[in-house]
GROMACS .gro file of C-alpha atoms in nm:
model
  193
    1MET     CA    1   1.446   2.960  -1.143
    2VAL     CA    2   1.146   2.834  -1.333
    3THR     CA    3   1.335   2.625  -1.383
    4LEU     CA    4   1.431   2.473  -1.100
    5VAL     CA    5   1.093   2.521  -0.970
    6VAL     CA    6   0.931   2.298  -1.212
    7ALA     CA    7   1.217   2.001  -1.176
    8ALA     CA    8   1.073   2.017  -0.782
    9GLU     CA    9   0.747   1.913  -0.851
   10ILE     CA   10   0.837   1.684  -1.074
   11SER     CA   11   1.095   1.545  -0.853
   12PHE     CA   12   0.853   1.542  -0.604
   13TRP     CA   13   0.522   1.337  -0.742
   14ILE     CA   14   0.774   1.087  -0.906
   15LEU     CA   15   0.987   1.024  -0.586
   16LEU     CA   16   0.563   0.991  -0.405
   17GLY     CA   17   0.543   0.731  -0.673
   18LEU     CA   18   0.841   0.542  -0.649
   19GLY     CA   19   0.795   0.554  -0.298
   20LEU     CA   20   0.451   0.398  -0.268
   21ALA     CA   21   0.533   0.148  -0.599
   22ALA     CA   22   0.865   0.042  -0.391
   23ARG     CA   23   0.641  -0.038  -0.079
   24TYR     CA   24   0.321  -0.211  -0.232
   25LEU     CA   25   0.468  -0.381  -0.501
   26LEU     CA   26   0.830  -0.408  -0.506
   27ARG     CA   27   0.729  -0.490  -0.102
   28TRP     CA   28   1.087  -0.280  -0.029
   29ARG     CA   29   0.979  -0.095   0.330
   30ARG     CA   30   1.262   0.069   0.336
   31THR     CA   31   1.326   0.205   0.026
   32SER     CA   32   1.007   0.350   0.056
   33THR     CA   33   1.019   0.494   0.344
   34VAL     CA   34   1.400   0.668   0.221
   35LEU     CA   35   1.192   0.798  -0.075
   36LEU     CA   36   0.891   0.944   0.133
   37ILE     CA   37   1.171   1.120   0.307
   38GLY     CA   38   1.320   1.268  -0.016
   39LEU     CA   39   1.005   1.487  -0.021
   40PRO     CA   40   1.009   1.780   0.204
   41VAL     CA   41   1.383   1.758   0.136
   42VAL     CA   42   1.311   1.799  -0.208
   43ASP     CA   43   1.160   2.104  -0.110
   44LEU     CA   44   1.346   2.254   0.119
   45THR     CA   45   1.690   2.175  -0.108
   46LEU     CA   46   1.475   2.418  -0.373
   47TYR     CA   47   1.484   2.673  -0.115
   48ALA     CA   48   1.835   2.639  -0.031
   49LEU     CA   49   1.904   2.713  -0.390
   50THR     CA   50   1.684   3.034  -0.393
   51VAL     CA   51   1.888   3.139  -0.128
   52LEU     CA   52   2.192   3.127  -0.284
   53ASP     CA   53   2.042   3.220  -0.636
   54LEU     CA   54   1.933   3.576  -0.363
   55ARG     CA   55   2.287   3.570  -0.256
   56GLY     CA   56   2.498   3.572  -0.604
   57GLY     CA   57   2.224   3.862  -0.696
   58ALA     CA   58   1.998   3.773  -0.851
   59THR     CA   59   1.654   4.037  -0.877
   60ALA     CA   60   1.488   3.872  -0.601
   61SER     CA   61   1.067   3.718  -0.865
   62TRP     CA   62   0.808   3.551  -0.725
   63THR     CA   63   0.966   3.166  -0.819
   64HIS     CA   64   1.167   3.221  -0.523
   65ALA     CA   65   0.825   3.263  -0.290
   66LEU     CA   66   0.737   3.024  -0.470
   67ALA     CA   67   1.009   2.855  -0.410
   68ALA     CA   68   0.948   2.909   0.010
   69SER     CA   69   0.587   2.793  -0.018
   70TYR     CA   70   0.647   2.490  -0.159
   71ALA     CA   71   0.932   2.391   0.180
   72GLY     CA   72   0.591   2.539   0.392
   73PHE     CA   73   0.311   2.307   0.239
   74SER     CA   74   0.539   1.993   0.145
   75ILE     CA   75   0.516   2.131   0.621
   76GLY     CA   76   0.165   2.128   0.627
   77TYR     CA   77   0.052   1.948   0.427
   78GLY     CA   78   0.314   1.716   0.299
   79PRO     CA   79   0.225   1.382   0.607
   80SER     CA   80  -0.156   1.382   0.516
   81LEU     CA   81  -0.091   1.375   0.080
   82VAL     CA   82   0.132   1.102   0.183
   83ARG     CA   83  -0.103   0.940   0.401
   84TRP     CA   84  -0.391   0.977   0.154
   85ALA     CA   85  -0.177   0.890  -0.193
   86ASP     CA   86  -0.109   0.582   0.010
   87ARG     CA   87  -0.463   0.465   0.115
   88HIS     CA   88  -0.522   0.578  -0.285
   89PHE     CA   89  -0.248   0.317  -0.396
   90LEU     CA   90  -0.282   0.032  -0.157
   91HIS     CA   91  -0.668   0.020  -0.274
   92ARG     CA   92  -0.612   0.098  -0.621
   93PHE     CA   93  -0.245  -0.121  -0.643
   94ALA     CA   94  -0.261  -0.385  -0.401
   95GLY     CA   95  -0.651  -0.488  -0.235
   96GLY     CA   96  -0.634  -0.262  -0.023
   97PRO     CA   97  -0.969  -0.198   0.103
   98LYS     CA   98  -1.083   0.093  -0.049
   99PRO     CA   99  -1.002   0.438   0.139
  100LEU     CA  100  -1.324   0.596   0.312
  101PRO     CA  101  -1.406   0.996   0.174
  102SER     CA  102  -1.406   1.295   0.461
  103PRO     CA  103  -1.653   1.273   0.689
  104LYS     CA  104  -1.919   1.541   0.508
  105TYR     CA  105  -2.149   1.631   0.906
  106GLY     CA  106  -2.152   1.654   1.271
  107PRO     CA  107  -1.866   1.661   1.495
  108GLU     CA  108  -1.624   1.495   1.286
  109ARG     CA  109  -1.672   1.728   1.012
  110THR     CA  110  -1.609   2.028   1.288
  111ARG     CA  111  -1.274   1.780   1.387
  112TYR     CA  112  -1.228   1.781   0.955
  113GLU     CA  113  -1.206   2.147   0.957
  114TRP     CA  114  -0.980   2.237   1.233
  115GLN     CA  115  -0.768   2.011   1.041
  116VAL     CA  116  -0.732   2.108   0.770
  117CYS     CA  117  -0.739   2.471   0.922
  118GLY     CA  118  -0.408   2.361   1.158
  119ARG     CA  119  -0.262   2.243   0.797
  120THR     CA  120  -0.350   2.589   0.636
  121VAL     CA  121  -0.164   2.816   0.926
  122VAL     CA  122   0.069   2.568   0.914
  123SER     CA  123   0.183   2.588   0.608
  124ALA     CA  124   0.101   2.964   0.565
  125ALA     CA  125   0.347   3.026   0.862
  126ILE     CA  126   0.633   2.836   0.756
  127THR     CA  127   0.606   2.992   0.357
  128LEU     CA  128   0.554   3.301   0.578
  129SER     CA  129   0.909   3.305   0.812
  130LEU     CA  130   1.076   3.135   0.515
  131ILE     CA  131   0.990   3.411   0.290
  132THR     CA  132   1.065   3.700   0.629
  133LEU     CA  133   1.446   3.500   0.608
  134LEU     CA  134   1.455   3.596   0.169
  135VAL     CA  135   1.447   3.960   0.234
  136PRO     CA  136   1.733   4.044   0.359
  137LEU     CA  137   1.933   3.879   0.077
  138SER     CA  138   1.698   4.058  -0.186
  139ALA     CA  139   1.816   4.391  -0.125
  140GLY     CA  140   1.596   4.419   0.203
  141THR     CA  141   1.298   4.701   0.160
  142ALA     CA  142   1.452   4.740  -0.215
  143HIS     CA  143   1.269   4.409  -0.308
  144PHE     CA  144   1.070   4.357  -0.074
  145GLY     CA  145   0.719   4.472  -0.245
  146THR     CA  146   0.791   4.108  -0.481
  147PHE     CA  147   0.726   4.007  -0.083
  148THR     CA  148   0.386   4.115   0.021
  149GLN     CA  149   0.162   3.952  -0.198
  150TRP     CA  150   0.250   3.664  -0.125
  151TYR     CA  151   0.174   3.775   0.278
  152LEU     CA  152  -0.152   3.894   0.138
  153LYS     CA  153  -0.280   3.589  -0.014
  154LEU     CA  154  -0.104   3.366   0.327
  155GLY     CA  155  -0.316   3.573   0.626
  156ILE     CA  156  -0.638   3.518   0.364
  157ALA     CA  157  -0.625   3.185   0.331
  158ALA     CA  158  -0.519   3.097   0.712
  159VAL     CA  159  -0.823   3.349   0.740
  160VAL     CA  160  -1.071   3.227   0.527
  161ASN     CA  161  -0.944   2.821   0.675
  162VAL     CA  162  -1.010   2.942   0.996
  163ILE     CA  163  -1.377   3.145   0.991
  164VAL     CA  164  -1.529   2.807   0.770
  165ALA     CA  165  -1.355   2.554   1.064
  166ALA     CA  166  -1.527   2.796   1.344
  167CYS     CA  167  -1.850   2.852   1.133
  168TYR     CA  168  -1.869   2.439   1.126
  169SER     CA  169  -1.810   2.508   1.505
  170ILE     CA  170  -2.039   2.727   1.526
  171TRP     CA  171  -2.368   2.542   1.336
  172PRO     CA  172  -2.254   2.212   1.269
  173LYS     CA  173  -2.320   2.044   0.940
  174GLU     CA  174  -2.635   1.811   1.047
  175PRO     CA  175  -2.680   1.526   0.766
  176PRO     CA  176  -3.051   1.562   0.599
  177ALA     CA  177  -3.300   1.382   0.726
  178GLY     CA  178  -3.418   0.980   0.728
  179VAL     CA  179  -2.956   0.981   0.653
  180LEU     CA  180  -2.758   0.717   0.826
  181VAL     CA  181  -2.443   0.859   0.953
  182GLU     CA  182  -2.150   0.682   1.044
  183ASP     CA  183  -1.841   0.865   1.170
  184GLY     CA  184  -1.971   1.207   1.049
  185ARG     CA  185  -2.009   0.924   0.668
  186VAL     CA  186  -2.321   0.853   0.520
  187VAL     CA  187  -2.415   0.448   0.569
  188GLU     CA  188  -2.711   0.430   0.425
  189LYS     CA  189  -2.959   0.654   0.260
  190ALA     CA  190  -3.351   0.603   0.302
  191GLY     CA  191  -3.578   0.407   0.068
  192ARG     CA  192  -3.267   0.137   0.080
  193ALA     CA  193  -3.403  -0.170   0.200
   0.00000   0.00000   0.00000
């Protein structure tokens, strides 16, 4: 199972690189789209192989839960990860504009934190749902303990993200004095001409 997880991880990054190279270096838009659509397919295939492994009598382990978390991550964070990589690849290899950093101040930062929170909650919910589907395949409650740590860790991650986003809502981060901010990003610092 560890080999499958490692192969899926390597495949994910290779597909992402090939998809962006096809788009910007070779100008093959359709090929690029097909390759990038393959990203969640890799993780869902890993999950399907996990199900088959458990149905075949394998003992439940952390690698089975990790396979579920890959699928959850792909669905929750995948689109934003592809957009991030796309902007950086475009800038680095195709002469595109420099990607803007994440907003640091004001309502833009608050909105950004809620977006991250939403991705984390979606990712955690999907992962935990997929892990829950694995329980009956892993001799039921006898091996449930293998997966319980994932419930706790992903639950904590989701709660922490909600707390952070709520704190930015209650106490928005204000820029230091003398700093010009536009769309939550520093445009000019005091003392510059």
